[in-house]
Short mmCIF file of C-alpha atoms and ligand atoms in Angstrom, two decimals:
data_model
loop_
_atom_site.label_atom_id
_atom_site.label_comp_id
_atom_site.label_asym_id
_atom_site.label_seq_id
_atom_site.Cartn_x
_atom_site.Cartn_y
_atom_site.Cartn_z
CA MET A 10 142.70 -97.12 -100.89
CA THR A 11 142.68 -93.95 -102.52
CA ALA A 12 139.62 -92.10 -103.47
CA SER A 13 139.81 -92.66 -106.62
CA ASP A 14 140.06 -96.49 -106.03
CA ARG A 15 137.08 -96.66 -104.17
CA PRO A 16 133.77 -98.02 -106.06
CA PRO A 17 131.11 -95.16 -106.39
CA VAL A 18 128.79 -94.88 -103.79
CA ARG A 19 125.28 -95.73 -105.88
CA ILE A 20 122.78 -93.23 -105.87
CA GLY A 21 118.87 -93.36 -106.12
CA LEU A 22 116.92 -89.85 -106.57
CA ILE A 23 113.79 -90.08 -105.07
CA GLY A 24 111.56 -87.18 -106.83
CA ALA A 25 113.14 -85.34 -109.71
CA GLY A 26 111.04 -82.06 -109.89
CA PHE A 27 112.87 -78.88 -109.81
CA MET A 28 115.53 -79.58 -107.50
CA GLY A 29 115.83 -83.33 -107.93
CA ARG A 30 117.30 -82.35 -111.65
CA GLN A 31 119.78 -80.35 -110.43
CA HIS A 32 120.93 -83.13 -107.74
CA ILE A 33 121.07 -85.62 -111.15
CA ASP A 34 123.37 -83.21 -112.48
CA PHE A 35 125.56 -82.72 -109.28
CA ILE A 36 125.53 -86.68 -109.10
CA ASP A 37 126.81 -86.94 -113.11
CA ALA A 38 130.06 -84.05 -112.32
CA ALA A 39 130.77 -86.22 -108.87
CA PRO A 40 133.35 -88.92 -109.63
CA GLY A 41 132.84 -90.82 -105.97
CA ALA A 42 128.86 -91.20 -107.65
CA GLU A 43 126.75 -92.83 -109.51
CA LEU A 44 122.74 -92.33 -110.48
CA VAL A 45 121.37 -96.29 -110.60
CA ALA A 46 117.62 -95.15 -110.11
CA ILE A 47 115.05 -92.43 -110.04
CA ALA A 48 112.10 -93.13 -107.72
CA ASP A 49 109.27 -90.37 -109.21
CA PRO A 50 105.58 -91.11 -110.09
CA ALA A 51 105.12 -88.75 -112.80
CA LEU A 52 108.23 -89.94 -114.49
CA VAL A 53 107.69 -93.31 -115.03
CA ALA A 54 107.04 -93.44 -118.88
CA ALA A 55 109.49 -91.19 -119.45
CA ASP A 56 112.64 -92.35 -120.76
CA VAL A 57 115.55 -90.46 -118.25
CA GLY A 58 118.33 -92.49 -119.21
CA HIS A 59 118.25 -94.18 -115.52
CA PRO A 60 115.75 -97.03 -114.13
CA VAL A 61 112.41 -95.10 -113.04
CA PHE A 62 110.29 -96.48 -110.47
CA ALA A 63 106.74 -95.59 -109.15
CA SER A 64 108.11 -95.63 -105.41
CA ALA A 65 110.59 -95.16 -103.20
CA ALA A 66 109.92 -98.56 -101.88
CA GLU A 67 110.02 -100.17 -105.64
CA MET A 68 113.41 -98.83 -106.14
CA LEU A 69 114.53 -99.68 -102.73
CA ALA A 70 113.73 -103.57 -103.39
CA ASP A 71 115.06 -103.67 -106.78
CA ALA A 72 117.75 -100.84 -107.91
CA ARG A 73 119.03 -101.66 -104.08
CA PRO A 74 121.13 -98.47 -103.68
CA ASP A 75 123.74 -97.29 -101.03
CA ALA A 76 121.75 -93.82 -100.76
CA VAL A 77 119.21 -91.75 -101.84
CA VAL A 78 118.67 -88.16 -102.12
CA ILE A 79 115.34 -86.79 -101.03
CA ALA A 80 113.74 -83.94 -102.86
CA ASN A 81 109.83 -84.69 -103.01
CA PRO A 82 107.67 -82.47 -101.85
CA ASN A 83 108.02 -81.49 -97.82
CA ALA A 84 104.95 -83.56 -96.82
CA LEU A 85 106.77 -86.43 -97.84
CA HIS A 86 109.72 -86.50 -96.03
CA VAL A 87 109.41 -87.71 -93.09
CA ASP A 88 107.63 -91.01 -94.32
CA THR A 89 110.30 -91.53 -97.11
CA ALA A 90 113.10 -90.85 -95.14
CA VAL A 91 112.46 -93.59 -91.76
CA GLU A 92 111.53 -96.09 -94.81
CA CYS A 93 114.66 -95.13 -96.56
CA LEU A 94 116.88 -95.55 -93.11
CA GLU A 95 114.78 -98.64 -92.49
CA ALA A 96 115.90 -100.28 -95.48
CA GLY A 97 119.69 -99.60 -94.45
CA VAL A 98 120.62 -97.10 -97.16
CA ALA A 99 122.06 -93.10 -96.19
CA VAL A 100 119.62 -90.65 -97.00
CA LEU A 101 120.54 -87.10 -97.91
CA LEU A 102 117.10 -85.01 -97.38
CA GLU A 103 116.65 -81.87 -98.63
CA LYS A 104 115.49 -79.06 -96.38
CA PRO A 105 112.86 -78.37 -94.61
CA VAL A 106 113.70 -82.10 -92.85
CA ALA A 107 109.45 -81.52 -92.24
CA VAL A 108 106.22 -80.22 -92.45
CA ASP A 109 106.27 -79.11 -88.78
CA TYR A 110 108.42 -79.37 -85.81
CA ALA A 111 106.60 -82.43 -84.09
CA GLN A 112 106.61 -84.18 -87.52
CA SER A 113 110.49 -83.91 -87.55
CA LEU A 114 110.68 -85.29 -84.39
CA ARG A 115 109.57 -88.68 -85.28
CA LEU A 116 112.93 -88.61 -88.00
CA VAL A 117 115.04 -87.06 -85.30
CA ASP A 118 114.33 -90.43 -83.36
CA ALA A 119 114.54 -93.07 -86.00
CA VAL A 120 117.72 -91.82 -86.74
CA GLU A 121 118.78 -92.43 -83.38
CA LEU A 122 116.93 -95.67 -83.03
CA LEU A 123 117.61 -97.28 -86.62
CA GLY A 124 121.80 -95.56 -86.01
CA GLY A 125 121.16 -93.76 -89.15
CA ARG A 126 123.65 -92.17 -91.67
CA LEU A 127 121.19 -89.22 -92.32
CA LEU A 128 122.29 -85.45 -94.01
CA VAL A 129 119.82 -82.45 -94.14
CA GLY A 130 120.20 -80.63 -97.01
CA HIS A 131 120.76 -77.21 -95.82
CA HIS A 132 123.63 -76.88 -98.30
CA ARG A 133 124.62 -73.30 -97.26
CA ARG A 134 126.80 -74.54 -94.25
CA HIS A 135 129.19 -76.29 -97.09
CA HIS A 136 129.86 -72.98 -98.51
CA PRO A 137 133.60 -72.19 -97.94
CA ALA A 138 132.76 -68.57 -96.79
CA VAL A 139 130.45 -70.12 -94.27
CA ALA A 140 133.30 -72.44 -92.82
CA ARG A 141 135.82 -69.16 -92.95
CA ALA A 142 133.63 -66.68 -91.10
CA ARG A 143 132.81 -69.84 -88.60
CA ALA A 144 136.32 -70.55 -87.99
CA ALA A 145 136.84 -66.35 -87.87
CA ILE A 146 133.92 -66.33 -84.96
CA ARG A 147 135.43 -69.30 -82.61
CA ASP A 148 138.95 -67.92 -83.09
CA GLY A 149 138.36 -64.62 -81.74
CA GLU A 150 139.09 -62.97 -84.90
CA LEU A 151 136.56 -60.49 -84.75
CA GLY A 152 136.68 -60.15 -80.67
CA ALA A 153 133.89 -60.63 -79.06
CA VAL A 154 130.55 -61.52 -81.35
CA VAL A 155 128.47 -58.44 -80.27
CA ALA A 156 125.53 -58.55 -82.68
CA VAL A 157 124.66 -60.05 -86.59
CA SER A 158 121.98 -58.84 -88.95
CA GLY A 159 120.95 -60.24 -92.13
CA MET A 160 118.63 -59.41 -95.12
CA TRP A 161 117.24 -62.00 -97.76
CA SER A 162 114.83 -59.66 -100.56
CA ALA A 163 113.82 -60.46 -104.30
CA ARG A 164 110.66 -59.93 -105.71
CA LYS A 165 109.16 -63.75 -106.90
CA GLU A 166 107.42 -63.87 -110.13
CA ASP A 167 103.18 -63.43 -109.53
CA ARG A 168 102.65 -66.64 -111.18
CA TYR A 169 104.98 -68.57 -108.54
CA PHE A 170 102.07 -67.91 -106.28
CA THR A 171 99.83 -69.02 -109.13
CA ASP A 172 101.08 -71.66 -110.97
CA LEU A 173 102.05 -73.61 -107.80
CA PRO A 174 98.81 -72.75 -105.08
CA TRP A 175 100.67 -74.31 -101.73
CA HIS A 176 103.22 -71.55 -102.31
CA SER A 177 100.51 -69.08 -101.05
CA ALA A 178 98.40 -71.04 -99.00
CA PRO A 179 99.15 -71.88 -95.09
CA GLY A 180 102.47 -74.09 -94.25
CA ALA A 181 104.35 -72.09 -97.03
CA GLY A 182 105.59 -68.26 -96.49
CA VAL A 183 108.72 -66.52 -96.78
CA THR A 184 109.77 -67.66 -93.40
CA LEU A 185 109.54 -71.47 -94.10
CA ILE A 186 110.47 -71.63 -97.41
CA ASN A 187 113.45 -68.56 -97.67
CA VAL A 188 114.69 -67.67 -94.03
CA VAL A 189 114.76 -71.21 -93.05
CA HIS A 190 118.24 -71.35 -94.70
CA ASP A 191 119.33 -68.17 -93.11
CA LEU A 192 118.07 -69.02 -89.79
CA ASP A 193 120.07 -72.18 -89.91
CA LEU A 194 122.86 -70.37 -91.09
CA LEU A 195 122.80 -68.17 -88.10
CA ARG A 196 122.68 -70.94 -85.51
CA HIS A 197 125.58 -72.59 -87.36
CA LEU A 198 127.54 -69.06 -87.15
CA CYS A 199 126.39 -67.65 -83.61
CA GLY A 200 124.97 -70.81 -82.09
CA GLU A 201 121.51 -71.56 -80.19
CA VAL A 202 118.75 -68.77 -80.14
CA ALA A 203 117.62 -68.45 -76.81
CA GLU A 204 114.24 -65.79 -77.92
CA ILE A 205 112.71 -64.34 -80.85
CA GLN A 206 110.30 -61.58 -81.51
CA ALA A 207 108.89 -61.13 -84.47
CA MET A 208 106.74 -59.04 -87.00
CA TYR A 209 104.97 -60.47 -90.26
CA SER A 210 102.83 -58.69 -92.86
CA SER A 211 101.16 -59.76 -96.22
CA HIS A 212 100.62 -56.62 -97.04
CA ALA A 213 102.38 -56.11 -100.28
CA ARG A 214 100.83 -59.61 -101.88
CA GLY A 215 97.54 -59.56 -99.61
CA LEU A 216 98.44 -63.67 -99.65
CA ALA A 217 97.04 -65.67 -96.52
CA VAL A 218 100.89 -66.42 -96.06
CA GLU A 219 103.35 -63.75 -94.74
CA ASP A 220 105.82 -61.77 -97.41
CA THR A 221 107.68 -60.28 -95.14
CA VAL A 222 109.40 -60.69 -91.75
CA SER A 223 111.46 -58.65 -89.11
CA LEU A 224 112.67 -60.81 -86.92
CA SER A 225 114.74 -59.91 -83.53
CA LEU A 226 117.05 -62.53 -82.17
CA ARG A 227 118.72 -62.66 -78.52
CA PHE A 228 121.27 -65.84 -78.95
CA GLU A 229 122.25 -68.37 -75.92
CA SER A 230 126.13 -66.28 -76.41
CA GLY A 231 124.17 -63.07 -75.68
CA VAL A 232 125.05 -61.95 -79.33
CA ILE A 233 121.97 -59.37 -80.26
CA GLY A 234 120.43 -60.62 -83.87
CA SER A 235 117.99 -59.09 -86.64
CA PHE A 236 116.91 -60.61 -89.42
CA LEU A 237 114.44 -59.26 -92.48
CA ALA A 238 113.10 -60.94 -95.45
CA SER A 239 110.62 -60.50 -98.00
CA ASP A 240 109.76 -61.99 -101.33
CA ALA A 241 107.75 -59.16 -102.17
CA GLY A 242 110.72 -56.43 -102.54
CA VAL A 243 113.45 -55.90 -105.23
CA SER A 244 116.88 -56.01 -103.38
CA PRO A 245 119.99 -57.42 -104.01
CA TRP A 246 120.59 -58.65 -100.71
CA GLY A 247 120.29 -61.82 -99.85
CA TRP A 248 122.09 -65.59 -100.26
CA ASP A 249 121.04 -66.26 -103.67
CA GLN A 250 121.94 -63.18 -105.34
CA VAL A 251 125.53 -62.93 -103.92
CA THR A 252 126.91 -66.63 -104.42
CA GLU A 253 126.61 -68.18 -107.75
CA GLU A 254 125.17 -71.26 -106.17
CA THR A 255 121.69 -71.44 -108.97
CA PRO A 256 121.91 -69.88 -112.22
CA ALA A 257 118.15 -69.24 -111.33
CA PHE A 258 119.72 -66.10 -109.88
CA PRO A 259 121.76 -62.88 -111.08
CA PHE A 260 124.99 -63.05 -109.77
CA LEU A 261 125.93 -60.23 -108.28
CA PRO A 262 129.70 -60.19 -106.78
CA ASP A 263 130.97 -58.66 -103.64
CA GLY A 264 127.61 -58.35 -102.20
CA VAL A 265 126.64 -59.24 -98.37
CA ALA A 266 123.52 -61.46 -96.43
CA TYR A 267 124.96 -60.96 -93.19
CA ARG A 268 126.97 -58.57 -91.41
CA ILE A 269 128.95 -59.73 -87.67
CA VAL A 270 130.20 -57.33 -85.98
CA GLY A 271 132.71 -58.09 -82.88
CA SER A 272 134.69 -55.90 -80.17
CA ARG A 273 137.86 -56.06 -82.28
CA ALA A 274 136.65 -56.17 -85.88
CA ALA A 275 133.34 -56.42 -88.18
CA LEU A 276 132.65 -59.14 -91.19
CA SER A 277 130.71 -59.57 -93.82
CA VAL A 278 129.41 -62.79 -95.36
CA PRO A 279 129.89 -64.13 -97.68
CA ASN A 280 132.03 -62.14 -99.76
CA LEU A 281 134.38 -61.88 -95.93
CA ALA A 282 135.35 -58.34 -96.08
CA ARG A 283 136.76 -57.46 -92.70
CA TYR A 284 137.09 -54.38 -91.03
CA SER A 285 139.28 -53.50 -88.18
CA TYR A 286 141.52 -51.09 -86.75
CA ASP A 287 145.40 -50.62 -87.35
CA PRO A 288 146.86 -52.32 -83.90
CA SER A 289 148.63 -49.13 -83.97
CA ILE A 290 146.02 -46.81 -83.67
CA PRO A 291 143.53 -46.28 -80.89
CA ALA A 292 140.51 -49.12 -81.30
CA ASP A 293 137.72 -46.83 -81.35
CA TRP A 294 134.96 -45.42 -83.39
CA HIS A 295 137.17 -42.13 -84.54
CA SER A 296 139.68 -44.26 -85.67
CA PRO A 297 139.55 -44.97 -89.36
CA LEU A 298 139.07 -48.54 -90.48
CA SER A 299 140.68 -51.12 -92.87
CA ARG A 300 139.17 -53.84 -95.17
CA THR A 301 140.82 -56.37 -95.90
CA TYR A 302 139.41 -59.99 -97.58
CA LEU A 303 139.86 -63.36 -95.79
CA PRO A 304 141.12 -65.78 -98.47
CA VAL A 305 138.93 -68.65 -99.35
CA VAL A 306 139.40 -71.29 -102.13
CA PRO A 307 136.08 -70.76 -103.91
CA ARG A 308 133.60 -74.01 -104.34
CA GLY A 309 129.95 -74.30 -104.32
CA SER A 310 128.08 -75.45 -101.48
CA PHE A 311 125.91 -78.30 -103.47
CA PRO A 312 129.02 -80.19 -104.60
CA ALA A 313 131.12 -79.90 -101.47
CA GLN A 314 127.06 -80.97 -99.60
CA LEU A 315 127.72 -83.97 -102.08
CA ASP A 316 131.07 -84.97 -101.42
CA HIS A 317 130.32 -84.65 -97.70
CA PHE A 318 127.32 -86.85 -98.14
CA LEU A 319 129.63 -89.64 -100.02
CA ASP A 320 131.88 -89.83 -96.59
CA VAL A 321 128.48 -89.87 -94.50
CA ALA A 322 127.31 -92.42 -96.49
CA ARG A 323 130.70 -94.87 -96.42
CA GLY A 324 130.47 -93.90 -92.37
CA THR A 325 133.66 -92.04 -92.69
CA ALA A 326 131.99 -88.69 -91.30
CA GLN A 327 129.14 -87.77 -89.30
CA PRO A 328 126.72 -85.54 -90.81
CA LEU A 329 127.59 -81.79 -90.76
CA VAL A 330 123.36 -80.90 -90.69
CA SER A 331 121.57 -84.22 -88.61
CA ALA A 332 118.24 -84.29 -88.51
CA GLU A 333 118.43 -83.10 -84.56
CA ASP A 334 119.95 -80.07 -85.87
CA ALA A 335 117.73 -79.11 -88.78
CA SER A 336 114.73 -80.11 -86.31
CA ARG A 337 115.93 -76.94 -84.02
CA THR A 338 115.80 -74.78 -87.56
CA LEU A 339 112.63 -75.64 -88.04
CA ALA A 340 111.47 -75.53 -84.56
CA LEU A 341 112.54 -71.99 -84.51
CA VAL A 342 111.02 -71.08 -87.53
CA GLU A 343 107.64 -71.99 -85.74
CA ALA A 344 109.05 -70.23 -82.51
CA ALA A 345 108.73 -67.05 -84.72
CA GLY A 346 105.46 -67.66 -86.40
CA LEU A 347 104.28 -67.84 -82.99
CA ALA A 348 106.02 -64.86 -81.94
CA ALA A 349 104.43 -62.66 -84.86
CA ARG A 350 100.75 -64.45 -83.98
CA SER A 351 100.90 -63.56 -80.57
CA GLY A 352 103.19 -60.10 -79.96
CA ARG A 353 105.25 -62.23 -76.92
CA THR A 354 108.79 -62.58 -77.13
CA VAL A 355 109.29 -66.69 -77.65
CA ASP A 356 111.45 -68.70 -75.19
CA VAL A 357 112.77 -71.06 -77.88
CA ALA A 358 114.21 -73.91 -75.68
CA ARG A 359 110.34 -73.84 -73.88
CA PHE A 360 108.97 -74.12 -77.43
CA ARG A 361 110.84 -77.07 -78.19
CA ALA A 362 110.17 -78.69 -74.85
CA ASP A 363 106.59 -78.14 -74.75
CA ALA A 364 106.20 -79.16 -78.56
CA ARG A 365 108.06 -82.52 -77.76
CA ALA A 366 105.51 -83.14 -74.82
CA GLN A 367 102.73 -82.37 -76.68
CA GLY A 368 103.52 -84.79 -79.31
CA GLU A 369 104.11 -87.57 -76.20
CA SER A 370 101.13 -87.03 -74.82
N1 NAD B 20 118.36 -76.53 -100.81
C1 NAD B 20 117.26 -75.76 -102.15
O1 NAD B 20 117.72 -74.60 -102.02
C2 NAD B 20 116.12 -75.58 -102.19
C3 NAD B 20 115.56 -75.48 -103.29
C4 NAD B 20 114.21 -75.52 -103.94
C5 NAD B 20 113.66 -76.93 -103.79
N2 NAD B 20 114.30 -77.22 -101.86
C6 NAD B 20 113.53 -78.69 -101.77
O2 NAD B 20 113.38 -79.90 -102.70
C7 NAD B 20 112.05 -80.45 -102.21
C8 NAD B 20 111.51 -80.54 -103.93
O3 NAD B 20 111.28 -79.01 -104.34
P1 NAD B 20 111.01 -78.88 -106.27
O4 NAD B 20 111.12 -77.43 -106.22
O5 NAD B 20 111.84 -79.77 -106.97
O6 NAD B 20 109.35 -79.56 -106.37
P2 NAD B 20 108.90 -80.00 -107.67
O7 NAD B 20 107.18 -80.32 -107.01
O8 NAD B 20 109.53 -79.39 -108.74
O9 NAD B 20 109.68 -81.54 -107.41
C9 NAD B 20 108.90 -82.68 -106.62
C10 NAD B 20 108.89 -83.80 -107.02
O10 NAD B 20 108.65 -84.98 -106.36
C11 NAD B 20 107.65 -86.00 -107.26
N3 NAD B 20 107.15 -86.87 -106.30
C12 NAD B 20 105.32 -86.56 -105.68
N4 NAD B 20 105.51 -87.42 -104.94
C13 NAD B 20 106.13 -88.42 -104.93
C14 NAD B 20 106.49 -89.57 -104.62
N5 NAD B 20 105.66 -90.18 -104.06
N6 NAD B 20 107.67 -90.30 -104.28
C15 NAD B 20 108.88 -90.11 -105.43
N7 NAD B 20 108.52 -88.72 -105.57
C16 NAD B 20 107.60 -87.73 -105.95
C17 NAD B 20 106.99 -85.60 -108.19
O11 NAD B 20 106.36 -85.59 -109.36
C18 NAD B 20 108.15 -84.21 -108.38
O12 NAD B 20 109.30 -84.47 -109.91
C19 NAD B 20 111.36 -79.68 -101.44
O13 NAD B 20 110.96 -80.44 -99.89
C20 NAD B 20 112.32 -78.39 -101.73
O14 NAD B 20 111.77 -77.92 -99.67
C21 NAD B 20 115.24 -77.28 -102.04
#
C-alpha cells in the first residue's frame, strides 16, 4: 500500500488555544491526517467546523479518534495523556511533558505499562538543520566535540505577564517556558548532562520568576557547555528568531542559536555554517579558516513533527521524543533551579534518582 492509499489518521485535538489552533492548521495541511473533533470547554458553544466536546473523555467516547494532539494547560498534561493512552489512542503531547519531574514519572510509567504510543512536542528536534548537525557530530565531521554554547534572548511584551498571570508566578519563568526547548536540543545534540551550575536573575522585570539565566553544563561525554537566556533583553539570537517556525517572530536569516566547537571544525546551528582549516595547511589558530554551509532541504519542524507522529500512530516508528526522554529534559530544568537556589553544582543523575526515590516513598 502506498502512502497515498493509506487511510488518514483520525485526530482529535484537546485544547484549542494559541498552540492548539496552530495544530489545527498543521493537521489541515497534512495529507495523511484528518481532524475529527476538538475537546475544549471554552469552545463548546462555538462553531469551529468540527464537533466540539467539553472534555477529552467525551471526545474519546464519541468521536473515537485514532490519535490525539494534547495542547491544554501544562497542569493537565499527565492526567489527559494517561486517559488517552488508556483509551488506546496515540498521543502527541505538547511540552513540557508535565509541570514537574515527579509528575512526569507517572506518565513514563503509564507509557511503559500500557505499551503506549506517545510523542512529546519538542518540535525543534524535527528541524532538518538539527538532524544534519547531529549527524555531523556523530560522524566526526567536527573532530571530537570540545564545547557548545547557546543563547535565547527576546524581549517579551509586558502584557505577556499581566494578561496571563501564571506567566509571572512560580512554575513559569524563562527556564521552564523557553530554555526547556534549548536544553532538550542540547541533550539531543551532545548527550546527557552530568552536572549543571546556574545563576538566575529577576532583576530586569522584578517578578517572582527569573527573567535572565546563565547555565554551565558538563556533559557525560566530557563536552563543556554554556547557555544564556533572557525574556527581558532584546536580541536577534535565539531559535525563534533564526528559524521560520512561527510567524509570531521576525525571521533573521543566517542567524545562530548554538555554536559547537570541535577539535577539527566548528559548526553554528541552525544556519549550518562549518568553519575549518584547509587540509593542506596546519590545523592551528594561526591558519586562515574557511566557511562552508552544510546543505539541507528546508522544512518546518511542526509539519515534520506531525508526519513523524502519523508514523508513531500507525506503529511504524518509535517516537523521536519519548516521555522518558522529555522527562529527563524536565529534570534538567529542575536541576538548574536547584543549582541557582543553592549556588551548588548539581549532579543530574543523582538529582533524578533522589526525585524518583522521593516519589516512591
Ligand atoms: N511547542 C511550542 O513551541 C509551544 C508553544 C506554545 C505553547 N506550547 C504548549 O501548548 C500548550 C497550550 O499552550 P497555549 O499557549 O496554547 O495555552 P492557551 O491557554 O492559549 O490554550 C489552552 C487551551 O486549553 C483549553 N483547556 C483548558 N482546560 C481544558 C480541558 N480540561 N480540556 C481541554 N481543553 C482545555 C483552554 O480552554 C484553552 O483553549 C502548553 O502546554 C504550552 O506549553 C507549546
